[in-house]
Every structure is written in structure tokens, then in C-alpha cells.
Coordinates of C-alpha atoms and ligand atoms in Angstrom, one line a residue:
M1 CA 65.7 95.0 4.2
T2 CA 67.2 91.5 4.9
E3 CA 67.4 88.4 3.0
E4 CA 65.2 86.7 5.3
A5 CA 62.7 89.3 5.6
L6 CA 63.0 89.7 2.0
L7 CA 63.0 85.8 1.5
A8 CA 59.8 86.4 3.8
S9 CA 57.8 89.1 2.4
V10 CA 57.6 86.4 -1.4
D11 CA 54.9 84.1 -1.6
P12 CA 56.0 80.9 -4.2
A13 CA 52.2 79.3 -3.9
G14 CA 51.4 82.8 -6.1
P15 CA 52.0 84.6 -9.1
A16 CA 55.9 85.9 -9.6
P17 CA 56.4 89.5 -8.4
E18 CA 56.2 92.3 -11.0
D19 CA 59.7 93.6 -11.8
G20 CA 62.8 94.4 -8.6
E21 CA 64.6 92.9 -6.3
L22 CA 61.5 90.8 -5.0
R23 CA 60.4 89.0 -7.7
Q24 CA 64.6 87.9 -7.8
Y25 CA 63.7 86.3 -4.0
Y26 CA 60.2 84.9 -5.4
F27 CA 62.1 83.1 -7.9
I28 CA 64.8 82.3 -4.9
R29 CA 62.3 80.3 -2.6
K30 CA 61.0 78.7 -6.7
M31 CA 64.8 77.2 -6.4
Q32 CA 64.8 76.7 -2.6
E33 CA 62.2 73.9 -3.7
F34 CA 63.2 72.4 -6.7
T35 CA 67.1 72.4 -5.2
Q36 CA 64.8 70.5 -1.3
N37 CA 63.5 67.8 -3.6
R38 CA 66.3 66.9 -5.8
E39 CA 67.9 66.7 -2.2
R40 CA 65.5 64.1 -1.4
V41 CA 66.4 62.3 -4.2
L42 CA 69.8 62.3 -4.7
G43 CA 70.6 61.7 -1.8
R44 CA 73.4 64.9 -1.3
K45 CA 72.8 68.6 -1.3
M46 CA 73.4 70.3 -5.5
T47 CA 76.6 71.0 -5.8
A48 CA 77.5 74.9 -7.8
C49 CA 80.5 76.7 -8.7
V50 CA 81.8 79.8 -9.4
V51 CA 84.3 80.3 -12.0
T52 CA 85.8 84.0 -12.3
F53 CA 88.2 85.7 -14.5
G54 CA 89.0 89.6 -14.8
C55 CA 88.9 92.3 -12.2
Q56 CA 88.6 93.1 -8.9
M57 CA 84.7 94.0 -10.7
N58 CA 83.9 90.5 -11.2
A59 CA 85.5 89.0 -8.2
R60 CA 82.9 91.0 -6.1
D61 CA 80.2 90.0 -9.2
S62 CA 80.8 86.6 -8.4
E63 CA 80.4 86.5 -4.7
K64 CA 76.6 88.0 -5.6
L65 CA 76.1 85.1 -8.0
S66 CA 77.5 82.2 -4.9
G67 CA 75.6 84.3 -2.9
I68 CA 72.6 83.4 -5.0
L69 CA 73.3 80.0 -5.5
S70 CA 73.7 78.9 -1.9
L71 CA 70.7 81.0 -0.7
C72 CA 69.1 78.5 -3.6
G73 CA 70.2 75.7 -1.5
F74 CA 72.9 74.7 -3.6
A75 CA 76.9 74.0 -1.7
M76 CA 79.8 75.5 -3.1
Q77 CA 82.8 73.9 -4.5
D78 CA 85.8 75.2 -6.1
K79 CA 86.1 72.6 -8.7
E80 CA 83.7 72.1 -12.1
D81 CA 82.7 68.6 -11.0
V82 CA 79.0 70.0 -10.0
D83 CA 76.2 70.1 -10.8
F84 CA 75.9 73.9 -12.2
V85 CA 79.1 76.1 -13.0
I86 CA 79.1 79.4 -14.2
Y87 CA 81.8 81.0 -15.9
N88 CA 81.9 84.3 -15.0
T89 CA 84.3 86.3 -18.3
C90 CA 86.4 89.5 -19.1
T91 CA 86.8 90.4 -22.0
V92 CA 89.6 93.5 -21.1
R93 CA 92.3 91.6 -23.5
D94 CA 92.1 88.8 -26.0
N95 CA 93.9 86.6 -24.1
A96 CA 91.5 86.8 -21.5
D97 CA 89.1 85.3 -24.7
Q98 CA 91.0 82.7 -25.2
H99 CA 91.5 81.5 -21.4
L100 CA 87.7 81.2 -21.7
Y101 CA 87.2 78.3 -24.3
G102 CA 90.1 76.1 -23.2
R103 CA 87.8 76.3 -19.8
L104 CA 85.0 75.3 -22.2
G105 CA 86.9 72.6 -24.0
Q106 CA 88.5 70.7 -20.9
Y107 CA 84.5 70.8 -18.8
H108 CA 83.2 69.5 -22.0
H109 CA 84.1 66.3 -20.9
L110 CA 82.0 66.8 -17.2
I111 CA 78.6 67.2 -19.3
R112 CA 79.6 64.1 -21.2
E113 CA 80.5 62.2 -18.0
D114 CA 77.1 63.6 -16.1
R115 CA 74.5 65.4 -18.8
S116 CA 72.5 66.2 -15.8
R117 CA 75.0 68.9 -15.7
K118 CA 74.4 72.3 -16.7
A119 CA 77.0 75.1 -17.6
A120 CA 76.4 78.8 -17.7
I121 CA 78.4 81.6 -18.7
C122 CA 77.7 85.5 -17.3
G123 CA 79.7 88.7 -17.2
C124 CA 81.9 91.5 -19.7
M125 CA 82.5 88.7 -23.0
M126 CA 78.6 88.2 -23.1
Q127 CA 78.8 91.9 -23.5
E128 CA 80.5 91.2 -26.7
K129 CA 77.8 89.7 -29.8
T130 CA 80.3 88.1 -31.5
A131 CA 81.7 86.2 -28.9
V132 CA 77.5 84.9 -27.5
E133 CA 77.3 83.9 -31.3
K134 CA 80.8 81.7 -31.1
I135 CA 79.5 79.8 -27.7
R136 CA 76.0 79.2 -29.4
Q137 CA 77.6 76.9 -32.6
S138 CA 80.1 75.7 -31.0
Y139 CA 79.9 75.1 -27.2
S140 CA 76.0 74.0 -27.6
F141 CA 75.5 72.6 -23.6
V142 CA 76.6 76.0 -22.1
S143 CA 72.3 76.0 -21.1
L144 CA 72.3 79.8 -19.6
I145 CA 73.6 83.2 -21.6
F146 CA 73.3 86.7 -19.7
G147 CA 75.2 89.4 -19.7
T148 CA 76.8 92.4 -16.6
Y149 CA 73.4 94.6 -16.9
N150 CA 70.6 92.3 -15.3
L151 CA 73.0 89.7 -13.3
Y152 CA 70.5 90.7 -10.1
C153 CA 68.1 88.4 -12.8
F154 CA 70.1 84.7 -12.1
P155 CA 67.5 83.9 -9.6
E156 CA 64.5 84.2 -12.5
Y157 CA 67.0 82.8 -14.9
L158 CA 68.3 79.6 -13.0
Y159 CA 64.8 79.1 -12.1
R160 CA 64.0 78.7 -16.0
I161 CA 67.6 76.1 -16.8
Y162 CA 65.7 73.8 -14.3
H163 CA 62.2 74.2 -15.3
G164 CA 62.4 73.2 -18.9
E165 CA 63.8 75.3 -20.7
K166 CA 67.1 74.7 -22.4
H167 CA 69.2 77.4 -23.3
V168 CA 68.3 80.5 -21.9
I169 CA 70.2 83.9 -23.6
E170 CA 69.3 87.3 -21.7
L171 CA 71.6 90.0 -23.4
W172 CA 70.8 93.6 -22.2
D173 CA 72.2 97.1 -23.7
R174 CA 71.8 98.9 -20.9
S175 CA 70.7 99.1 -17.2
D176 CA 69.6 102.0 -14.8
T177 CA 68.5 99.5 -12.0
I178 CA 72.0 99.4 -8.8
A179 CA 70.4 96.3 -7.8
E180 CA 70.8 96.9 -3.8
D181 CA 69.7 94.3 -1.3
M182 CA 70.8 90.9 -3.8
P183 CA 72.4 88.4 -1.3
V184 CA 76.0 88.2 -1.3
R185 CA 78.8 85.4 0.1
R186 CA 81.9 87.1 0.6
K187 CA 85.4 84.7 -0.3
F188 CA 86.9 85.7 2.5
P189 CA 85.3 86.2 5.9
W190 CA 88.0 89.5 7.0
K191 CA 88.0 91.1 3.6
S192 CA 86.0 92.5 1.3
G193 CA 85.6 94.5 -1.9
I194 CA 83.0 97.5 -2.3
N195 CA 81.3 99.1 -5.7
I196 CA 81.1 101.9 -5.6
M197 CA 80.1 103.1 -9.2
F198 CA 79.3 100.8 -12.4
G199 CA 79.9 102.0 -15.3
C200 CA 82.6 103.8 -17.6
D201 CA 82.3 107.0 -19.5
N202 CA 86.3 108.1 -20.8
F203 CA 86.3 105.8 -23.8
C204 CA 90.2 105.4 -23.2
S205 CA 90.6 104.5 -27.1
Y206 CA 92.1 100.9 -26.8
C207 CA 89.7 99.9 -24.2
I208 CA 86.2 97.8 -24.5
V209 CA 85.6 98.4 -20.7
P210 CA 82.9 101.7 -21.4
Y211 CA 81.2 99.1 -24.5
V212 CA 80.4 96.1 -21.6
R213 CA 80.0 97.7 -18.6
G214 CA 77.8 100.9 -19.6
R215 CA 77.8 103.9 -18.7
E216 CA 79.1 105.5 -14.8
K217 CA 76.7 105.5 -12.1
S218 CA 77.3 106.0 -8.5
R219 CA 75.5 104.2 -5.6
D220 CA 74.7 106.3 -2.9
P221 CA 76.9 107.2 -0.1
E222 CA 74.8 106.3 2.5
D223 CA 74.0 102.8 0.7
I224 CA 77.9 102.0 1.0
L225 CA 78.6 103.1 4.4
R226 CA 76.2 101.3 5.3
E227 CA 76.6 98.3 3.3
V228 CA 80.7 99.3 5.3
E229 CA 79.3 99.1 8.6
R230 CA 77.5 96.8 8.3
L231 CA 81.0 94.7 7.1
A232 CA 82.5 95.5 10.0
A233 CA 79.9 94.5 12.2
D234 CA 80.2 91.0 10.3
G235 CA 83.7 91.1 10.7
V236 CA 85.5 92.1 8.0
V237 CA 88.7 95.0 8.6
E238 CA 89.6 95.9 5.2
V239 CA 87.2 97.3 2.4
M240 CA 88.8 97.9 -1.1
L241 CA 86.8 100.2 -2.6
L242 CA 85.9 100.2 -6.4
G243 CA 84.9 101.4 -9.8
Q244 CA 87.3 101.9 -13.0
N245 CA 87.7 105.3 -12.3
V246 CA 86.9 106.1 -8.2
N247 CA 87.8 110.2 -9.0
S248 CA 83.7 110.5 -11.3
Y249 CA 82.6 108.7 -8.3
G250 CA 79.0 110.6 -7.2
K251 CA 79.3 113.8 -9.7
N252 CA 76.1 113.0 -10.9
L253 CA 74.3 111.5 -7.9
D254 CA 71.5 114.3 -7.1
T255 CA 73.4 116.1 -4.3
P256 CA 77.0 115.7 -5.4
V257 CA 79.7 114.2 -3.6
S258 CA 83.6 113.6 -4.0
F259 CA 85.7 110.1 -4.4
A260 CA 87.8 112.2 -1.4
Q261 CA 85.1 112.9 0.8
L262 CA 83.1 109.5 0.2
L263 CA 86.8 108.0 0.9
D264 CA 86.9 110.1 4.5
A265 CA 83.5 108.9 6.2
V266 CA 84.8 105.3 5.3
C267 CA 88.0 105.8 6.5
K268 CA 85.7 106.6 9.9
V269 CA 83.9 103.4 10.2
P270 CA 85.0 101.8 13.4
S271 CA 86.9 99.1 13.0
I272 CA 87.8 99.3 9.5
R273 CA 91.5 98.6 9.4
R274 CA 92.9 99.7 5.8
V275 CA 90.7 100.9 3.2
R276 CA 91.8 100.5 -0.5
F277 CA 90.1 101.5 -3.6
M278 CA 90.4 100.6 -7.1
T279 CA 90.8 102.9 -9.7
P280 CA 92.0 106.3 -10.1
H281 CA 92.8 107.9 -13.2
P282 CA 95.1 110.6 -13.4
K283 CA 93.5 113.6 -14.9
D284 CA 91.7 113.7 -12.1
F285 CA 93.2 112.5 -9.3
S286 CA 92.6 115.8 -6.6
E287 CA 94.7 117.5 -3.6
D288 CA 91.8 116.7 -1.8
L289 CA 91.7 113.0 -1.8
I290 CA 96.2 113.3 -1.7
E291 CA 94.7 115.1 2.1
V292 CA 92.4 112.7 3.3
I293 CA 94.1 109.9 2.2
R294 CA 97.3 111.9 4.1
R295 CA 94.8 112.5 7.3
N296 CA 93.8 109.2 7.1
P297 CA 96.2 106.6 8.6
N298 CA 93.7 103.2 7.8
A299 CA 94.0 104.7 4.2
A300 CA 96.4 102.7 2.4
R301 CA 100.1 103.5 1.7
H302 CA 98.8 102.3 -1.8
I303 CA 98.0 104.6 -5.1
H304 CA 97.9 103.1 -8.2
L305 CA 98.0 105.0 -11.0
P306 CA 97.8 103.6 -14.4
L307 CA 100.2 105.4 -17.0
Q308 CA 99.2 103.5 -19.6
S309 CA 101.9 105.0 -21.9
G310 CA 104.8 108.2 -21.3
S311 CA 104.9 109.3 -24.7
D312 CA 102.3 112.7 -25.0
R313 CA 101.1 111.2 -28.4
I314 CA 100.6 108.1 -27.4
L315 CA 98.7 109.9 -24.7
R316 CA 96.4 111.8 -26.5
A317 CA 95.6 108.7 -29.2
M318 CA 94.9 107.1 -26.1
N319 CA 92.5 109.8 -24.9
R320 CA 94.2 110.0 -21.8
H321 CA 93.8 113.6 -21.4
Y322 CA 96.9 113.7 -19.4
T323 CA 100.8 114.6 -20.6
K324 CA 103.9 113.0 -19.3
E325 CA 104.0 116.0 -17.8
Q326 CA 101.5 116.4 -16.0
F327 CA 101.8 112.3 -14.3
L328 CA 105.9 112.7 -13.4
A329 CA 104.1 116.0 -11.4
L330 CA 101.0 114.2 -9.8
A331 CA 103.7 111.5 -8.7
R332 CA 105.4 114.0 -7.4
H333 CA 103.2 115.1 -5.5
I334 CA 102.3 112.4 -4.1
R335 CA 105.8 110.7 -3.2
E336 CA 105.7 114.3 -1.2
E337 CA 102.6 114.5 0.5
I338 CA 102.2 110.0 1.5
P339 CA 106.1 109.1 1.4
D340 CA 105.2 105.5 2.7
A341 CA 102.8 105.0 0.1
A342 CA 104.0 102.8 -3.1
L343 CA 102.7 103.8 -6.4
T344 CA 102.1 101.0 -8.4
T345 CA 100.3 101.5 -12.2
D346 CA 99.5 99.4 -15.4
I347 CA 101.4 100.0 -18.9
I348 CA 100.1 98.8 -22.5
V349 CA 103.1 98.2 -25.0
G350 CA 101.9 98.3 -28.9
F351 CA 99.3 100.9 -28.9
P352 CA 98.7 101.6 -32.4
G353 CA 101.6 103.7 -34.2
E354 CA 103.8 103.0 -30.9
T355 CA 107.3 103.8 -31.8
A356 CA 110.5 102.5 -29.6
A357 CA 111.0 106.3 -29.1
D358 CA 107.2 106.4 -27.7
V359 CA 108.2 103.3 -25.3
D360 CA 111.7 105.2 -24.7
E361 CA 109.9 107.8 -23.0
T362 CA 107.5 105.5 -20.8
I363 CA 110.7 104.3 -19.2
D364 CA 111.7 107.5 -18.7
V365 CA 108.7 108.4 -16.5
V366 CA 109.2 104.3 -14.9
R367 CA 112.3 105.5 -13.6
K368 CA 111.4 109.4 -13.1
V369 CA 108.6 107.6 -10.6
S370 CA 110.2 104.6 -9.7
F371 CA 106.7 102.4 -9.3
D372 CA 106.9 100.2 -6.5
N373 CA 105.2 98.1 -8.9
A374 CA 103.6 97.9 -12.0
Y375 CA 101.4 95.5 -14.6
T376 CA 102.9 95.5 -17.5
F377 CA 100.6 94.4 -20.7
I378 CA 101.3 93.9 -24.6
Y379 CA 98.0 95.7 -26.4
S380 CA 95.3 93.8 -27.8
M381 CA 92.5 94.8 -30.0
R382 CA 88.9 94.8 -29.2
S383 CA 87.4 95.0 -31.7
G384 CA 84.8 98.4 -31.8
T385 CA 87.0 100.5 -29.8
P386 CA 88.5 103.6 -31.8
A387 CA 92.0 102.1 -31.7
A388 CA 90.9 98.6 -33.6
R389 CA 90.7 101.0 -37.0
M390 CA 93.9 102.7 -36.2
E391 CA 97.6 101.0 -37.7
Q392 CA 98.7 98.0 -35.9
V393 CA 102.4 97.7 -34.1
P394 CA 104.0 94.3 -35.6
E395 CA 103.6 91.4 -33.1
E396 CA 107.8 91.3 -32.9
E397 CA 108.2 95.0 -32.8
K398 CA 105.8 94.7 -29.7
K399 CA 107.3 92.1 -28.2
R400 CA 110.8 93.5 -28.4
N401 CA 109.9 96.8 -26.5
F402 CA 107.4 94.9 -23.7
E403 CA 110.5 93.2 -22.3
R404 CA 112.8 96.3 -22.5
L405 CA 109.7 97.7 -20.8
L406 CA 110.0 94.1 -18.7
Q407 CA 113.6 94.8 -17.2
T408 CA 113.4 97.9 -16.5
V409 CA 109.4 98.2 -13.8
Q410 CA 111.7 95.2 -12.4
E411 CA 114.9 96.8 -11.3
T412 CA 112.6 99.9 -10.2
A413 CA 110.7 97.4 -8.0
R414 CA 113.3 95.5 -6.5
K415 CA 115.2 98.9 -6.0
Q416 CA 111.7 100.3 -3.8
T417 CA 111.1 96.7 -2.4
L418 CA 115.1 97.0 -0.5
L419 CA 114.1 100.9 1.0
L420 CA 112.1 98.6 3.7
Q421 CA 114.7 96.4 4.8
G422 CA 114.9 95.9 8.5
K423 CA 111.5 98.3 9.3
T424 CA 108.7 97.3 11.6
Y425 CA 105.0 97.4 9.7
P426 CA 101.8 95.9 10.9
A427 CA 100.8 93.0 7.5
L428 CA 97.0 91.3 7.7
I429 CA 97.8 88.3 7.2
E430 CA 95.9 85.7 4.3
E431 CA 96.9 83.1 3.9
E432 CA 99.2 79.7 5.3
N433 CA 102.5 79.8 3.4
D434 CA 102.0 76.8 1.0
Q435 CA 105.7 77.0 0.6
V436 CA 106.8 76.7 3.5
K437 CA 105.2 74.8 6.7
G438 CA 104.8 76.9 9.6
F439 CA 104.4 80.5 8.1
V440 CA 101.9 82.3 6.7
T441 CA 101.7 85.3 4.1
G442 CA 100.6 88.5 4.9
R443 CA 100.3 91.9 3.1
L444 CA 101.3 95.4 4.1
S445 CA 99.6 98.8 3.5
N446 CA 101.7 99.9 1.2
N447 CA 100.5 96.0 -0.9
M448 CA 103.8 94.2 -0.3
I449 CA 104.2 91.1 0.2
V450 CA 105.9 89.3 3.6
H451 CA 106.1 86.0 4.9
M452 CA 106.7 85.5 8.7
P453 CA 106.1 82.4 11.1
G454 CA 102.7 82.3 12.3
D455 CA 99.5 78.7 12.2
A456 CA 96.3 79.8 10.4
S457 CA 94.9 81.1 13.2
L458 CA 96.1 84.5 12.7
I459 CA 94.3 84.4 9.6
G460 CA 92.7 87.9 9.2
K461 CA 94.4 88.9 11.8
F462 CA 97.5 91.9 11.7
C463 CA 100.6 90.9 13.1
M464 CA 103.4 93.8 13.7
V465 CA 106.6 92.3 11.1
R466 CA 109.9 93.4 10.9
L467 CA 111.2 93.3 7.1
D468 CA 114.5 91.0 7.3
D469 CA 115.1 89.4 4.4
C470 CA 113.9 90.6 0.9
R471 CA 113.6 89.0 -1.6
G472 CA 113.6 90.5 -4.8
F473 CA 109.8 91.7 -4.6
Y474 CA 108.3 90.2 -0.9
Y475 CA 110.1 89.4 2.3
F476 CA 110.8 86.6 4.8
G477 CA 110.1 89.2 7.9
S478 CA 109.9 88.4 11.8
N479 CA 106.3 87.7 14.0
L480 CA 106.6 90.1 16.8
G481 CA 102.6 89.8 17.3
L482 CA 99.1 90.6 17.2
A483 CA 99.4 94.0 16.3
Ligands
SAH1 N1 89.1 101.3 -15.3 C1 90.8 100.9 -14.8 C2 91.6 99.3 -15.3 C3 91.5 99.3 -16.9 S1 91.9 97.8 -17.4 C4 92.5 102.0 -15.4 O1 91.5 102.7 -16.2 O2 93.4 101.9 -14.7 C5 93.3 97.4 -16.1 C6 94.1 97.3 -17.5 O3 93.9 96.7 -18.5 C7 94.1 99.1 -17.9 O4 94.8 99.9 -16.8 C8 95.1 99.2 -19.5 O5 96.6 98.5 -18.2 C9 94.7 97.2 -19.0 N2 93.9 96.8 -20.8 C10 92.9 98.1 -21.4 N3 93.1 97.5 -22.5 C11 93.5 96.9 -22.9 C12 94.2 96.4 -24.5 N4 92.9 96.4 -25.4 N5 95.0 95.7 -24.8 C13 96.2 95.7 -23.2 N6 95.7 96.1 -21.4 C14 94.0 96.4 -22.0
SF4_2 FE1 89.5 101.6 -19.3 FE2 89.9 103.8 -19.3 FE3 87.9 103.3 -18.8 FE4 89.8 102.2 -17.6 S1 89.4 104.4 -16.9 S2 87.5 100.7 -17.9 S3 91.0 102.1 -19.0 S4 88.3 103.0 -20.3
F3S3 FE1 87.3 92.6 -17.4 FE2 85.7 93.4 -17.4 FE3 86.8 93.7 -15.4 S1 86.6 93.1 -19.0 S2 88.5 94.0 -16.4 S3 86.1 92.0 -15.5 S4 85.3 95.4 -16.6

């Protein structure tokens, strides 16, 4: 059902429906009444802001938060000096947690300036009891806390904090509901993330995600395809299919479907010109998937394949279910089958027990695969994970190894970038260049960034661009016109 139909089907004068999405649409109607009344008093619309930390999945969740807030009658803004702010948190590494505390510290003076302001926190970090306790004690101005499983109940919680409850803290430890019809407001008119599954069952020994996002649940392929079709009709040209391990998509559905089948179907939706996905796990990257990417020119020429470590011993301790040789064989195979695809990766340095020799193995893989780009992270201990109980590597040693790895990663990325010198590709224009006037910034299918002459009217459109001037990890190019 559409938003309008759902809104029309609830009666704000009557009792709230028992549960499900209708109950939330009922509270959206209630909030609409509330914000309209406030607007009359204030002489302006109430304002709200969503601050996002973390991965693409959180970014997508934030679009749902924005959707709910907009429909409730708030005017959305980018800055935090608004009537209502919500922080959507990440806790994958400790610096994500620290980031939130820093922002809350800064936000405090905005509340002092205007006591009618309200703040809320949701997302992965709120699934951790110690973090919630700390916020209750040190940041008591926060009115609303909820987690990852009950995001769709946001309208109801919002209603409660605006109708007398000083603090609302609602934390669930699981959910089987996938709310399909909640409102969404995309940040970009021309591209969108799409959740294809939630949660993760892999339990890599360093990782908190399975504990804060719960067990794997796949959405029905029909629902996903309907969403893609709707997005296409609404002007979206690039989609990114999102899941913690997209390769396990569909295994637990009543009628099992593979990720390769889903990707193939999404690539065939008319007017979707680019399909990305994030993240596949190397342990179950199928031959079918390689074939589907190869056959579909609109499947992005970019495969993000998280390595984490190149040492068999460490990979085993990480519970990654592949060896160095298996990873190398897969990467080689992808390079052969889809030669124009960029291969990027994630690597962790300083996992418990990791020695310089282990890092040498990782560096060896980086050289052999010649990654086009890599995100390198210093291991961060997450309490409750198996790795937190293992013997930790001293900070100094982690930093030394990290520097060595970073150098190698930059070498291969530069080398790969240079290979494209002089070639011409379609680029999807994403924004005006804020450094060079009269230039826009676009992205190639392989995820590389290129700057070229152009203006804001090109945003969301494809231009052919010749890659003239390599600047390390990106290019300046000639704009050869719309593609
Ligand atoms: N499901 C995805 C992404 C998970 S989080 C995947 O498996 O690739 C993104 C990246 O953060 C991971 O790939 C990993 O490199 C890094 N990461 C996760 N936990 C970490 C930790 N405790 N310390 C440092 N990096 C971590
Ligand atoms: Fe974390 Fe591993 Fe799941 Fe990725 S696959 S989210 S690294 S447990
Ligand atoms: Fe962070 Fe949660 Fe994503 S912990 S990386 S926001 S799934």
C-alpha cells in the first residue's frame, strides 16, 4: 500500500491499532496533528535532523528515519540546531563510539540554549547495554533511545516523548518483523540503497555486528523487485543491494533464491543503469555470481571482497572460513572472468596474536591481487566477541604494521588507477566539485572518482569522460557529453 493509502486507513480519533505498520501510521497521523499545532504557535514548521554514523545499511536506515520525520510534519535540515535531532549510531570500532560521545558533548549547549529541543539516539551502539547505561548517566538530556530491531516503531516513540514522557527507552533483543511499507526519504534522487537482508550469522570473531543486528533474515525477492521498479519509476538510475553477507541471501526463504538470481533479476529492471552490491563474503562467492556480473553490463565493475588478513593462522582465528590460497584463487578467477572490474577490500591489522610475519602474508596478498583500493583498519576490541578474550597486540606494534600495510595498499591502488589513463567511460555525475569552480564529480562503474567540466544540471546523469590526468587515486577528465 502507498503512504497515502496507509495514512487514510487509520483514524487518529479512534484507538491505536494493536501492532504492525498500521499502528505506526496511526502515530504518524497523531504526530501530524501535533506538529501542525506547534507550527501555528511557532509561526514556522518544526525542524529535525538525522545524523548518521557507520555503514551503508545505517545510511539506508537514516533515510527511513527521515521518511518518518518528514511525514510527521518536520522540515528536515542538515545541521543539529533543530527542534529534534536523532543520532543513528555505529559501534563496529571504538572510534565510532567515541565519535558519538564527541557529538553529544557538542550538542549539549544547543539544548541549554533552547530547552524545548529534543535529542534521540538509535542504531547499532544502542544494542549494547553498557553504552545505553553511559548515555543515561552522562547525557540525561537524551529523551529517546531505541535499537536496530524496532526502528519501525519510531513514530510511536516520537509521539510518546512529545506527549508527556521525559525518557523513552525501548530496546528489543530480536525481531522477526520486516516492515515493508514504512515511509522513506532518499538522500539522493538518482541513487538508492536497498536492503535485501538484515543481520549476520557469520560471527567473525572480531566483529560486533551479529550481536547488534541479529540473525540473518532475507526479504522476499518480489518485495525487493517491486521496490527497485518503484525506484526506477521515481528516477533512480543506480541501486546498491545491501546486506552484511549478500552471498547468503535467500537461503532461508520458503522458496530459496540465490543472490546471483536476485542480482540477475535486478539488473534486468528497465532504466536501472547500474547495480552495485555490498558486501559479499569470499567464503561463498559463487561461480554463478561471477557469471551474472559478467553477462550483465549494468552490474557494476566493482567487487568489494573483504580479505581481513592474508595469514591462514589469523584467518582461522577470525573464523573467516577461507585460506590465503583460496582467496588468491578467487581473486585471480574474478580478474580473468571480469577483467575490467575493480577489486577492493577491507583489512584488519592487529588482530589478537598477529605477528609481523602474519602481516607479511597480508601484504603478499595485497601485492598479488593488486587491489584497486583497500580500507585498512586497526583492530578494535569489541566486548562480548571471542577475539576480545584473546591476547591483544600492543598498540605500538599494531601501528607499525598498519603503516607498512598502508604503504603497500597505496602503491597497488596508484598502479591500478594509472592503468586507466586515456580511456573513456561513462561516469554518473554525483555532485558539483567544491574545490574547482565549473567542475563536477562523477563515479565510474568501477567506483573510481573523476572530476570533469560541468554544472549542477548534470547531477544524476551519465556523461562520457576521457581520463586524462591521473592524480593518484582519481582523475581529471574531459567531459565528452551525455551518455
Ligand atoms: N559484513 C561486512 C562488513 C562488516 S564491517 C563484511 O564482512 O565485510 C566493515 C569492516 O569493518 C569489516 O570488513 C572489517 O574489516 C572491519 N571491522 C569489523 N570489526 C572490526 C573490529 N573489531 N576492529 C577493526 N575493524 C573491524
Ligand atoms: Fe562482521 Fe563477519 Fe558478519 Fe561481516 S561477515 S558483519 S565481518 S561477522
Ligand atoms: Fe556500524 Fe552497525 Fe554498520 S555497527 S558498520 S552501522 S551494521
